[in-house]
Amino acid sequence: MSLRSYVSAALLLAGAALGQRSCNGSPELCGRKYSNVTFVGAHDSAFVGFLPVHNQYLPLDRQMALGVRFLQSQTRKKDGGIEMCHTSCIELDAGSFADYVKPVKTFLDANPNEVITMLVTNPESIAVEKYGDAFKAAGLDGYAFTPDSKLAMGDWPTLEQMIDSGKRLVVFMDYHSDTSKVPYILDEFAYYFETPWGWTDPAFAQCDLDRPDGASPDGRMYIVNHMLNVELDILGFKILIPDQEHAEQTNSVMSIIAQSDLCIAKYGRTPNVVLLDWVNRGDAMGSQRMLNNL
Ligand SMILES: *[C@@H]1O[C@H](CO)[C@@H](O)[C@H](O)[C@H]1NC(C)=O
């Protein structure tokens, strides 16, 4: 543990002794708007294992136990249902979406002072109602945060307000959301922009706006893709796979803060999300504390 972590832990204990509540692990975060909090996120959180098709070592429940509160995942169509597949279900099938979301319900039930965000990708335009059905079947719809209308960045509630209202699950979808059909599955790119992914340079020496193409960063929160890949050349086919060998360094405070500093210089504010592969390598949580000034 670093000195910083000891100090945070001591403050937390002191807060608990005074009956002060903490939100996502910190009293300081309670009064902060959701849009002013930085979350470390697990990229491809469903793809767990040690093979080139995987992105995480820890399953979802242990990602959350580690402190990760932003869970990104990729979904595909399979037999009329939603499946956690990496690019295709032949490459990797990590089970159904219905099963994937179950640990989130268990976590939210057991941790009443925590706000969780899920970002789901839907490249095959699966009907959004099907995702709604899965959230409902898991008992998660009751936790879902539903704004009355599209929120401007400054209009987000504080973490404490979200916790008090019981609406502690924020859900975004990259494409094909429709709030007239499922009001709590929010349009990712109406709320965020993202920096490029598919990076192979360990310096991460940029913080460009990649998606939505040509959009303005103003008024949007933002997601920094801090995942390192290695390029394999298989019989002339170049493919990118997540870099396991350098995960410790990629997810170090130094590497994450160096890229975040470029972002802060460019946009005048801290990233809202830093997505990582292999979240339990390096110091994801230490970086998150620093980015939140804790
Ligand atoms: C939160 O607000 C502070 C003060 O304006 C700012 O420095 C920081 O970058 C903001 N963080 C995020 C994630 O917006």
PDB file of C-alpha atoms and ligand atoms in Angstrom:
ATOM      1  CA  MET A   1       0.000   0.000   0.000  1.00  0.00           C
ATOM      2  CA  SER A   2       1.241   3.476  -0.789  1.00  0.00           C
ATOM      3  CA  LEU A   3       1.242   6.289   1.747  1.00  0.00           C
ATOM      4  CA  ARG A   4      -1.591   7.808  -0.215  1.00  0.00           C
ATOM      5  CA  SER A   5      -3.693   4.657   0.214  1.00  0.00           C
ATOM      6  CA  TYR A   6      -2.996   4.616   3.947  1.00  0.00           C
ATOM      7  CA  VAL A   7      -4.124   8.210   4.222  1.00  0.00           C
ATOM      8  CA  SER A   8      -7.293   7.469   2.224  1.00  0.00           C
ATOM      9  CA  ALA A   9      -8.004   4.418   4.376  1.00  0.00           C
ATOM     10  CA  ALA A  10      -7.444   6.403   7.569  1.00  0.00           C
ATOM     11  CA  LEU A  11      -9.772   9.183   6.392  1.00  0.00           C
ATOM     12  CA  LEU A  12     -12.374   6.600   5.517  1.00  0.00           C
ATOM     13  CA  LEU A  13     -12.198   5.074   9.000  1.00  0.00           C
ATOM     14  CA  ALA A  14     -12.375   8.510  10.602  1.00  0.00           C
ATOM     15  CA  GLY A  15     -15.411   9.293   8.445  1.00  0.00           C
ATOM     16  CA  ALA A  16     -17.086   6.036   9.423  1.00  0.00           C
ATOM     17  CA  ALA A  17     -16.466   6.807  13.107  1.00  0.00           C
ATOM     18  CA  LEU A  18     -18.225  10.157  12.684  1.00  0.00           C
ATOM     19  CA  GLY A  19     -21.137   8.456  10.980  1.00  0.00           C
ATOM     20  CA  GLN A  20     -20.210  10.130   7.737  1.00  0.00           C
ATOM     21  CA  ARG A  21     -21.256   8.169   4.723  1.00  0.00           C
ATOM     22  CA  SER A  22     -19.091   7.295   1.825  1.00  0.00           C
ATOM     23  CA  CYS A  23     -20.104   7.011  -1.815  1.00  0.00           C
ATOM     24  CA  ASN A  24     -18.206   4.630  -4.077  1.00  0.00           C
ATOM     25  CA  GLY A  25     -15.751   4.260  -1.245  1.00  0.00           C
ATOM     26  CA  SER A  26     -15.125   7.947  -0.455  1.00  0.00           C
ATOM     27  CA  PRO A  27     -16.950  10.577   1.576  1.00  0.00           C
ATOM     28  CA  GLU A  28     -15.534  13.165  -0.835  1.00  0.00           C
ATOM     29  CA  LEU A  29     -17.354  11.627  -3.784  1.00  0.00           C
ATOM     30  CA  CYS A  30     -20.839  11.904  -2.223  1.00  0.00           C
ATOM     31  CA  GLY A  31     -21.310  15.550  -3.128  1.00  0.00           C
ATOM     32  CA  ARG A  32     -19.782  15.223  -6.572  1.00  0.00           C
ATOM     33  CA  LYS A  33     -21.895  15.079  -9.665  1.00  0.00           C
ATOM     34  CA  TYR A  34     -21.698  11.829 -11.599  1.00  0.00           C
ATOM     35  CA  SER A  35     -20.303  13.815 -14.508  1.00  0.00           C
ATOM     36  CA  ASN A  36     -17.455  15.060 -12.319  1.00  0.00           C
ATOM     37  CA  VAL A  37     -16.232  11.652 -11.160  1.00  0.00           C
ATOM     38  CA  THR A  38     -13.492   9.612 -12.827  1.00  0.00           C
ATOM     39  CA  PHE A  39     -14.045   5.880 -13.110  1.00  0.00           C
ATOM     40  CA  VAL A  40     -11.539   3.268 -14.090  1.00  0.00           C
ATOM     41  CA  GLY A  41     -13.361   0.879 -16.403  1.00  0.00           C
ATOM     42  CA  ALA A  42     -12.930  -2.772 -17.278  1.00  0.00           C
ATOM     43  CA  HIS A  43     -12.758  -3.058 -21.071  1.00  0.00           C
ATOM     44  CA  ASP A  44     -14.381  -6.206 -22.486  1.00  0.00           C
ATOM     45  CA  SER A  45     -15.238  -7.181 -18.936  1.00  0.00           C
ATOM     46  CA  ALA A  46     -16.846 -10.481 -19.988  1.00  0.00           C
ATOM     47  CA  PHE A  47     -13.797 -11.898 -21.736  1.00  0.00           C
ATOM     48  CA  VAL A  48     -11.978 -13.528 -18.879  1.00  0.00           C
ATOM     49  CA  GLY A  49      -8.964 -15.790 -19.250  1.00  0.00           C
ATOM     50  CA  PHE A  50      -5.370 -15.999 -20.407  1.00  0.00           C
ATOM     51  CA  LEU A  51      -5.745 -16.473 -24.167  1.00  0.00           C
ATOM     52  CA  PRO A  52      -5.293 -13.883 -26.936  1.00  0.00           C
ATOM     53  CA  VAL A  53      -9.105 -13.525 -27.170  1.00  0.00           C
ATOM     54  CA  HIS A  54      -9.332 -12.448 -23.542  1.00  0.00           C
ATOM     55  CA  ASN A  55      -9.040  -9.000 -21.930  1.00  0.00           C
ATOM     56  CA  GLN A  56      -9.400  -9.590 -18.198  1.00  0.00           C
ATOM     57  CA  TYR A  57      -8.027 -12.038 -15.663  1.00  0.00           C
ATOM     58  CA  LEU A  58     -10.784 -11.484 -13.104  1.00  0.00           C
ATOM     59  CA  PRO A  59     -14.449 -12.383 -13.544  1.00  0.00           C
ATOM     60  CA  LEU A  60     -17.005  -9.610 -13.155  1.00  0.00           C
ATOM     61  CA  ASP A  61     -17.704 -10.115  -9.436  1.00  0.00           C
ATOM     62  CA  ARG A  62     -13.998  -9.846  -8.642  1.00  0.00           C
ATOM     63  CA  GLN A  63     -13.569  -6.811 -10.896  1.00  0.00           C
ATOM     64  CA  MET A  64     -16.218  -5.120  -8.749  1.00  0.00           C
ATOM     65  CA  ALA A  65     -14.645  -6.412  -5.533  1.00  0.00           C
ATOM     66  CA  LEU A  66     -11.407  -4.788  -6.652  1.00  0.00           C
ATOM     67  CA  GLY A  67     -13.226  -1.455  -6.892  1.00  0.00           C
ATOM     68  CA  VAL A  68     -14.065  -1.227 -10.589  1.00  0.00           C
ATOM     69  CA  ARG A  69     -17.386   0.553 -11.053  1.00  0.00           C
ATOM     70  CA  PHE A  70     -17.510   0.943 -14.831  1.00  0.00           C
ATOM     71  CA  LEU A  71     -18.013  -2.228 -16.843  1.00  0.00           C
ATOM     72  CA  GLN A  72     -17.715  -2.226 -20.609  1.00  0.00           C
ATOM     73  CA  SER A  73     -18.836  -5.217 -22.620  1.00  0.00           C
ATOM     74  CA  GLN A  74     -19.401  -6.417 -26.152  1.00  0.00           C
ATOM     75  CA  THR A  75     -22.527  -8.251 -27.241  1.00  0.00           C
ATOM     76  CA  ARG A  76     -23.517 -10.204 -30.321  1.00  0.00           C
ATOM     77  CA  LYS A  77     -26.546 -11.942 -31.729  1.00  0.00           C
ATOM     78  CA  LYS A  78     -26.875 -15.669 -31.169  1.00  0.00           C
ATOM     79  CA  ASP A  79     -29.937 -17.853 -31.710  1.00  0.00           C
ATOM     80  CA  GLY A  80     -32.220 -14.864 -31.287  1.00  0.00           C
ATOM     81  CA  GLY A  81     -30.607 -13.953 -27.958  1.00  0.00           C
ATOM     82  CA  ILE A  82     -27.804 -11.689 -26.724  1.00  0.00           C
ATOM     83  CA  GLU A  83     -24.440 -13.342 -26.234  1.00  0.00           C
ATOM     84  CA  MET A  84     -21.085 -12.124 -24.882  1.00  0.00           C
ATOM     85  CA  CYS A  85     -18.958 -12.806 -27.945  1.00  0.00           C
ATOM     86  CA  HIS A  86     -15.620 -11.370 -28.943  1.00  0.00           C
ATOM     87  CA  THR A  87     -16.005 -10.135 -32.522  1.00  0.00           C
ATOM     88  CA  SER A  88     -17.786 -13.392 -33.365  1.00  0.00           C
ATOM     89  CA  CYS A  89     -19.255 -16.222 -31.332  1.00  0.00           C
ATOM     90  CA  ILE A  90     -16.866 -18.614 -33.067  1.00  0.00           C
ATOM     91  CA  GLU A  91     -13.862 -16.684 -31.763  1.00  0.00           C
ATOM     92  CA  LEU A  92     -15.095 -16.507 -28.181  1.00  0.00           C
ATOM     93  CA  ASP A  93     -18.486 -17.116 -26.613  1.00  0.00           C
ATOM     94  CA  ALA A  94     -18.473 -16.093 -22.951  1.00  0.00           C
ATOM     95  CA  GLY A  95     -22.121 -16.917 -22.262  1.00  0.00           C
ATOM     96  CA  SER A  96     -25.405 -15.058 -22.385  1.00  0.00           C
ATOM     97  CA  PHE A  97     -25.963 -11.413 -21.541  1.00  0.00           C
ATOM     98  CA  ALA A  98     -28.637 -12.551 -19.070  1.00  0.00           C
ATOM     99  CA  ASP A  99     -25.986 -14.455 -17.106  1.00  0.00           C
ATOM    100  CA  TYR A 100     -23.378 -11.733 -17.514  1.00  0.00           C
ATOM    101  CA  VAL A 101     -25.495  -9.120 -15.685  1.00  0.00           C
ATOM    102  CA  LYS A 102     -26.357 -11.323 -12.687  1.00  0.00           C
ATOM    103  CA  PRO A 103     -23.278 -10.467 -10.560  1.00  0.00           C
ATOM    104  CA  VAL A 104     -24.128  -6.772 -10.933  1.00  0.00           C
ATOM    105  CA  LYS A 105     -27.449  -7.382  -9.168  1.00  0.00           C
ATOM    106  CA  THR A 106     -25.707  -9.331  -6.406  1.00  0.00           C
ATOM    107  CA  PHE A 107     -23.176  -6.518  -6.003  1.00  0.00           C
ATOM    108  CA  LEU A 108     -25.722  -3.685  -5.918  1.00  0.00           C
ATOM    109  CA  ASP A 109     -27.865  -5.575  -3.385  1.00  0.00           C
ATOM    110  CA  ALA A 110     -24.892  -6.102  -1.097  1.00  0.00           C
ATOM    111  CA  ASN A 111     -23.366  -2.618  -1.493  1.00  0.00           C
ATOM    112  CA  PRO A 112     -25.992   0.091  -0.983  1.00  0.00           C
ATOM    113  CA  ASN A 113     -23.535   3.003  -1.279  1.00  0.00           C
ATOM    114  CA  GLU A 114     -22.143   2.155  -4.681  1.00  0.00           C
ATOM    115  CA  VAL A 115     -23.006   3.435  -8.142  1.00  0.00           C
ATOM    116  CA  ILE A 116     -22.206   1.145 -11.080  1.00  0.00           C
ATOM    117  CA  THR A 117     -22.086   2.015 -14.772  1.00  0.00           C
ATOM    118  CA  MET A 118     -22.419  -0.456 -17.607  1.00  0.00           C
ATOM    119  CA  LEU A 119     -21.482   0.375 -21.171  1.00  0.00           C
ATOM    120  CA  VAL A 120     -22.771  -2.215 -23.591  1.00  0.00           C
ATOM    121  CA  THR A 121     -21.829  -2.331 -27.245  1.00  0.00           C
ATOM    122  CA  ASN A 122     -24.433  -3.447 -29.724  1.00  0.00           C
ATOM    123  CA  PRO A 123     -22.746  -3.681 -33.144  1.00  0.00           C
ATOM    124  CA  GLU A 124     -25.379  -5.985 -34.612  1.00  0.00           C
ATOM    125  CA  SER A 125     -28.348  -3.782 -33.856  1.00  0.00           C
ATOM    126  CA  ILE A 126     -30.115  -6.194 -31.527  1.00  0.00           C
ATOM    127  CA  ALA A 127     -33.493  -4.763 -30.477  1.00  0.00           C
ATOM    128  CA  VAL A 128     -32.954  -2.692 -27.340  1.00  0.00           C
ATOM    129  CA  GLU A 129     -36.044  -4.260 -25.728  1.00  0.00           C
ATOM    130  CA  LYS A 130     -34.139  -7.543 -25.517  1.00  0.00           C
ATOM    131  CA  TYR A 131     -31.530  -5.879 -23.312  1.00  0.00           C
ATOM    132  CA  GLY A 132     -34.386  -4.417 -21.295  1.00  0.00           C
ATOM    133  CA  ASP A 133     -35.814  -7.929 -20.849  1.00  0.00           C
ATOM    134  CA  ALA A 134     -32.446  -9.199 -19.581  1.00  0.00           C
ATOM    135  CA  PHE A 135     -32.063  -6.353 -17.078  1.00  0.00           C
ATOM    136  CA  LYS A 136     -35.606  -6.982 -15.893  1.00  0.00           C
ATOM    137  CA  ALA A 137     -35.114 -10.737 -15.565  1.00  0.00           C
ATOM    138  CA  ALA A 138     -32.028 -10.072 -13.405  1.00  0.00           C
ATOM    139  CA  GLY A 139     -33.978  -7.645 -11.220  1.00  0.00           C
ATOM    140  CA  LEU A 140     -31.747  -4.774 -12.301  1.00  0.00           C
ATOM    141  CA  ASP A 141     -34.325  -2.508 -13.922  1.00  0.00           C
ATOM    142  CA  GLY A 142     -35.352  -1.186 -10.495  1.00  0.00           C
ATOM    143  CA  TYR A 143     -31.808   0.119  -9.954  1.00  0.00           C
ATOM    144  CA  ALA A 144     -31.545   1.745 -13.366  1.00  0.00           C
ATOM    145  CA  PHE A 145     -31.109   5.501 -13.452  1.00  0.00           C
ATOM    146  CA  THR A 146     -33.536   7.173 -15.866  1.00  0.00           C
ATOM    147  CA  PRO A 147     -33.174  10.880 -16.564  1.00  0.00           C
ATOM    148  CA  ASP A 148     -36.381  12.729 -17.460  1.00  0.00           C
ATOM    149  CA  SER A 149     -34.720  13.978 -20.608  1.00  0.00           C
ATOM    150  CA  LYS A 150     -31.208  14.149 -22.045  1.00  0.00           C
ATOM    151  CA  LEU A 151     -28.995  15.603 -19.315  1.00  0.00           C
ATOM    152  CA  ALA A 152     -26.500  18.358 -19.942  1.00  0.00           C
ATOM    153  CA  MET A 153     -23.158  17.648 -18.297  1.00  0.00           C
ATOM    154  CA  GLY A 154     -23.892  19.936 -15.358  1.00  0.00           C
ATOM    155  CA  ASP A 155     -27.334  18.425 -14.778  1.00  0.00           C
ATOM    156  CA  TRP A 156     -26.212  15.035 -13.505  1.00  0.00           C
ATOM    157  CA  PRO A 157     -27.132  14.224  -9.903  1.00  0.00           C
ATOM    158  CA  THR A 158     -24.437  13.725  -7.292  1.00  0.00           C
ATOM    159  CA  LEU A 159     -23.443  10.200  -6.331  1.00  0.00           C
ATOM    160  CA  GLU A 160     -25.207  10.719  -3.007  1.00  0.00           C
ATOM    161  CA  GLN A 161     -28.435  11.745  -4.728  1.00  0.00           C
ATOM    162  CA  MET A 162     -28.254   8.654  -6.911  1.00  0.00           C
ATOM    163  CA  ILE A 163     -27.624   6.446  -3.902  1.00  0.00           C
ATOM    164  CA  ASP A 164     -30.470   8.042  -1.931  1.00  0.00           C
ATOM    165  CA  SER A 165     -32.878   7.564  -4.803  1.00  0.00           C
ATOM    166  CA  GLY A 166     -31.843   3.929  -5.197  1.00  0.00           C
ATOM    167  CA  LYS A 167     -31.104   4.559  -8.876  1.00  0.00           C
ATOM    168  CA  ARG A 168     -27.492   3.402  -8.799  1.00  0.00           C
ATOM    169  CA  LEU A 169     -27.075   1.661 -12.112  1.00  0.00           C
ATOM    170  CA  VAL A 170     -26.273   3.812 -15.139  1.00  0.00           C
ATOM    171  CA  VAL A 171     -26.505   2.044 -18.493  1.00  0.00           C
ATOM    172  CA  PHE A 172     -25.120   3.235 -21.804  1.00  0.00           C
ATOM    173  CA  MET A 173     -25.181   1.621 -25.238  1.00  0.00           C
ATOM    174  CA  ASP A 174     -22.897   2.641 -28.087  1.00  0.00           C
ATOM    175  CA  TYR A 175     -25.283   2.215 -31.015  1.00  0.00           C
ATOM    176  CA  HIS A 176     -28.975   1.411 -31.484  1.00  0.00           C
ATOM    177  CA  SER A 177     -30.272   2.530 -28.103  1.00  0.00           C
ATOM    178  CA  ASP A 178     -33.803   3.951 -28.073  1.00  0.00           C
ATOM    179  CA  THR A 179     -35.012   5.628 -24.894  1.00  0.00           C
ATOM    180  CA  SER A 180     -38.601   5.631 -26.188  1.00  0.00           C
ATOM    181  CA  LYS A 181     -38.431   1.835 -25.861  1.00  0.00           C
ATOM    182  CA  VAL A 182     -36.089   1.352 -22.882  1.00  0.00           C
ATOM    183  CA  PRO A 183     -35.793   4.715 -21.117  1.00  0.00           C
ATOM    184  CA  TYR A 184     -32.736   3.827 -19.021  1.00  0.00           C
ATOM    185  CA  ILE A 185     -30.497   2.520 -21.807  1.00  0.00           C
ATOM    186  CA  LEU A 186     -28.812   5.798 -22.704  1.00  0.00           C
ATOM    187  CA  ASP A 187     -27.096   6.765 -25.931  1.00  0.00           C
ATOM    188  CA  GLU A 188     -23.383   6.601 -25.175  1.00  0.00           C
ATOM    189  CA  PHE A 189     -22.320   9.143 -27.768  1.00  0.00           C
ATOM    190  CA  ALA A 190     -24.928  11.675 -26.746  1.00  0.00           C
ATOM    191  CA  TYR A 191     -23.154  11.728 -23.384  1.00  0.00           C
ATOM    192  CA  TYR A 192     -19.533  10.828 -24.113  1.00  0.00           C
ATOM    193  CA  PHE A 193     -16.807  10.992 -26.672  1.00  0.00           C
ATOM    194  CA  GLU A 194     -14.059   8.398 -26.868  1.00  0.00           C
ATOM    195  CA  THR A 195     -10.370   8.518 -27.723  1.00  0.00           C
ATOM    196  CA  PRO A 196      -8.980   5.998 -30.280  1.00  0.00           C
ATOM    197  CA  TRP A 197      -8.530   2.327 -29.460  1.00  0.00           C
ATOM    198  CA  GLY A 198      -6.389  -0.367 -31.042  1.00  0.00           C
ATOM    199  CA  TRP A 199      -3.277   1.329 -29.705  1.00  0.00           C
ATOM    200  CA  THR A 200       0.128  -0.385 -30.015  1.00  0.00           C
ATOM    201  CA  ASP A 201       2.372   2.432 -28.828  1.00  0.00           C
ATOM    202  CA  PRO A 202       2.983   2.129 -25.065  1.00  0.00           C
ATOM    203  CA  ALA A 203       3.471   5.899 -24.817  1.00  0.00           C
ATOM    204  CA  PHE A 204      -0.254   6.580 -25.468  1.00  0.00           C
ATOM    205  CA  ALA A 205       0.937   9.970 -26.653  1.00  0.00           C
ATOM    206  CA  GLN A 206      -2.430  11.380 -27.699  1.00  0.00           C
ATOM    207  CA  CYS A 207      -5.904  12.125 -26.430  1.00  0.00           C
ATOM    208  CA  ASP A 208      -7.736  12.682 -29.695  1.00  0.00           C
ATOM    209  CA  LEU A 209     -11.464  12.641 -30.139  1.00  0.00           C
ATOM    210  CA  ASP A 210     -12.165   9.547 -32.243  1.00  0.00           C
ATOM    211  CA  ARG A 211     -15.897   8.941 -31.836  1.00  0.00           C
ATOM    212  CA  PRO A 212     -18.429  10.326 -32.485  1.00  0.00           C
ATOM    213  CA  ASP A 213     -16.649  11.313 -35.667  1.00  0.00           C
ATOM    214  CA  GLY A 214     -16.419  15.076 -36.092  1.00  0.00           C
ATOM    215  CA  ALA A 215     -18.286  15.820 -32.868  1.00  0.00           C
ATOM    216  CA  SER A 216     -17.451  18.545 -30.419  1.00  0.00           C
ATOM    217  CA  PRO A 217     -15.914  17.574 -27.080  1.00  0.00           C
ATOM    218  CA  ASP A 218     -17.904  20.365 -25.430  1.00  0.00           C
ATOM    219  CA  GLY A 219     -20.794  19.160 -23.357  1.00  0.00           C
ATOM    220  CA  ARG A 220     -19.675  15.536 -23.441  1.00  0.00           C
ATOM    221  CA  MET A 221     -18.013  13.455 -20.775  1.00  0.00           C
ATOM    222  CA  TYR A 222     -15.162  11.390 -22.148  1.00  0.00           C
ATOM    223  CA  ILE A 223     -13.750   7.893 -22.198  1.00  0.00           C
ATOM    224  CA  VAL A 224     -10.030   7.317 -22.648  1.00  0.00           C
ATOM    225  CA  ASN A 225      -9.092   3.988 -24.193  1.00  0.00           C
ATOM    226  CA  HIS A 226      -5.916   3.057 -22.365  1.00  0.00           C
ATOM    227  CA  MET A 227      -5.555  -0.510 -23.610  1.00  0.00           C
ATOM    228  CA  LEU A 228      -2.322  -1.652 -25.192  1.00  0.00           C
ATOM    229  CA  ASN A 229      -2.287  -4.174 -28.026  1.00  0.00           C
ATOM    230  CA  VAL A 230       0.384  -6.160 -29.787  1.00  0.00           C
ATOM    231  CA  GLU A 231       0.211  -6.770 -33.483  1.00  0.00           C
ATOM    232  CA  LEU A 232       0.579 -10.347 -34.626  1.00  0.00           C
ATOM    233  CA  ASP A 233       1.358 -11.230 -38.188  1.00  0.00           C
ATOM    234  CA  ILE A 234      -0.260 -14.549 -38.976  1.00  0.00           C
ATOM    235  CA  LEU A 235       0.447 -15.598 -42.578  1.00  0.00           C
ATOM    236  CA  GLY A 236       0.285 -11.986 -43.664  1.00  0.00           C
ATOM    237  CA  PHE A 237      -2.854 -11.224 -41.682  1.00  0.00           C
ATOM    238  CA  LYS A 238      -2.225  -8.578 -39.088  1.00  0.00           C
ATOM    239  CA  ILE A 239      -4.290  -8.904 -35.969  1.00  0.00           C
ATOM    240  CA  LEU A 240      -4.237  -6.983 -32.730  1.00  0.00           C
ATOM    241  CA  ILE A 241      -4.413  -8.790 -29.438  1.00  0.00           C
ATOM    242  CA  PRO A 242      -4.414  -7.349 -25.915  1.00  0.00           C
ATOM    243  CA  ASP A 243      -0.890  -7.038 -24.527  1.00  0.00           C
ATOM    244  CA  GLN A 244      -0.604  -9.155 -21.388  1.00  0.00           C
ATOM    245  CA  GLU A 245       3.146  -8.936 -21.127  1.00  0.00           C
ATOM    246  CA  HIS A 246       3.213  -5.187 -20.473  1.00  0.00           C
ATOM    247  CA  ALA A 247      -0.061  -4.937 -18.529  1.00  0.00           C
ATOM    248  CA  GLU A 248       1.694  -3.962 -15.312  1.00  0.00           C
ATOM    249  CA  GLN A 249       3.354  -1.012 -17.017  1.00  0.00           C
ATOM    250  CA  THR A 250       0.305  -0.021 -19.122  1.00  0.00           C
ATOM    251  CA  ASN A 251      -1.863   0.118 -16.007  1.00  0.00           C
ATOM    252  CA  SER A 252       0.725   1.833 -13.839  1.00  0.00           C
ATOM    253  CA  VAL A 253      -0.110   5.181 -12.282  1.00  0.00           C
ATOM    254  CA  MET A 254       2.674   6.687 -14.353  1.00  0.00           C
ATOM    255  CA  SER A 255       1.296   5.527 -17.696  1.00  0.00           C
ATOM    256  CA  ILE A 256      -2.352   6.316 -16.900  1.00  0.00           C
ATOM    257  CA  ILE A 257      -1.578   9.734 -15.457  1.00  0.00           C
ATOM    258  CA  ALA A 258       0.739  10.604 -18.360  1.00  0.00           C
ATOM    259  CA  GLN A 259      -2.061  10.084 -20.886  1.00  0.00           C
ATOM    260  CA  SER A 260      -4.642  11.734 -18.621  1.00  0.00           C
ATOM    261  CA  ASP A 261      -2.395  14.779 -18.350  1.00  0.00           C
ATOM    262  CA  LEU A 262      -2.433  15.123 -22.132  1.00  0.00           C
ATOM    263  CA  CYS A 263      -6.219  14.910 -21.996  1.00  0.00           C
ATOM    264  CA  ILE A 264      -6.476  17.508 -19.245  1.00  0.00           C
ATOM    265  CA  ALA A 265      -4.204  19.843 -21.222  1.00  0.00           C
ATOM    266  CA  LYS A 266      -6.375  19.382 -24.290  1.00  0.00           C
ATOM    267  CA  TYR A 267      -9.894  19.497 -22.830  1.00  0.00           C
ATOM    268  CA  GLY A 268      -9.391  21.341 -19.549  1.00  0.00           C
ATOM    269  CA  ARG A 269     -10.934  18.577 -17.480  1.00  0.00           C
ATOM    270  CA  THR A 270     -10.132  15.106 -16.242  1.00  0.00           C
ATOM    271  CA  PRO A 271     -11.264  11.983 -18.139  1.00  0.00           C
ATOM    272  CA  ASN A 272     -14.552  10.565 -16.876  1.00  0.00           C
ATOM    273  CA  VAL A 273     -13.538   7.021 -17.698  1.00  0.00           C
ATOM    274  CA  VAL A 274     -10.210   5.317 -18.304  1.00  0.00           C
ATOM    275  CA  LEU A 275     -10.799   1.917 -19.882  1.00  0.00           C
ATOM    276  CA  LEU A 276      -8.268  -0.802 -19.138  1.00  0.00           C
ATOM    277  CA  ASP A 277      -7.604  -4.415 -20.002  1.00  0.00           C
ATOM    278  CA  TRP A 278      -6.297  -6.624 -17.161  1.00  0.00           C
ATOM    279  CA  VAL A 279      -7.625  -4.266 -14.444  1.00  0.00           C
ATOM    280  CA  ASN A 280      -5.986  -6.159 -11.608  1.00  0.00           C
ATOM    281  CA  ARG A 281      -2.507  -5.536 -13.039  1.00  0.00           C
ATOM    282  CA  GLY A 282      -0.687  -2.281 -12.340  1.00  0.00           C
ATOM    283  CA  ASP A 283      -2.528   0.201 -10.132  1.00  0.00           C
ATOM    284  CA  ALA A 284      -5.939   0.934 -11.588  1.00  0.00           C
ATOM    285  CA  MET A 285      -7.484   1.904  -8.282  1.00  0.00           C
ATOM    286  CA  GLY A 286      -4.567   4.108  -7.244  1.00  0.00           C
ATOM    287  CA  SER A 287      -4.853   5.910 -10.557  1.00  0.00           C
ATOM    288  CA  GLN A 288      -8.575   6.386 -10.056  1.00  0.00           C
ATOM    289  CA  ARG A 289      -8.006   7.927  -6.624  1.00  0.00           C
ATOM    290  CA  MET A 290      -5.437  10.318  -8.053  1.00  0.00           C
ATOM    291  CA  LEU A 291      -7.663  11.320 -10.960  1.00  0.00           C
ATOM    292  CA  ASN A 292     -10.404  12.078  -8.453  1.00  0.00           C
ATOM    293  CA  ASN A 293      -7.970  14.031  -6.287  1.00  0.00           C
ATOM    294  CA  LEU A 294      -8.548  11.739  -3.330  1.00  0.00           C
TER     295      LEU A 294
HETATM  296  C1  LIG B   1     -14.271  17.857 -11.686  1.00  0.00           C
HETATM  297  O1  LIG B   1     -14.243  19.240 -11.413  1.00  0.00           O
HETATM  298  C2  LIG B   1     -12.946  19.771 -11.137  1.00  0.00           C
HETATM  299  C3  LIG B   1     -13.114  21.233 -10.762  1.00  0.00           C
HETATM  300  O2  LIG B   1     -13.747  21.917 -11.782  1.00  0.00           O
HETATM  301  C4  LIG B   1     -12.072  19.584 -12.366  1.00  0.00           C
HETATM  302  O3  LIG B   1     -10.771  20.042 -12.116  1.00  0.00           O
HETATM  303  C5  LIG B   1     -12.015  18.106 -12.742  1.00  0.00           C
HETATM  304  O4  LIG B   1     -11.305  17.955 -13.944  1.00  0.00           O
HETATM  305  C6  LIG B   1     -13.424  17.546 -12.915  1.00  0.00           C
HETATM  306  N1  LIG B   1     -13.372  16.092 -13.150  1.00  0.00           N
HETATM  307  C7  LIG B   1     -14.110  15.534 -14.096  1.00  0.00           C
HETATM  308  C8  LIG B   1     -13.988  14.046 -14.229  1.00  0.00           C
HETATM  309  O5  LIG B   1     -14.880  16.134 -14.778  1.00  0.00           O
END
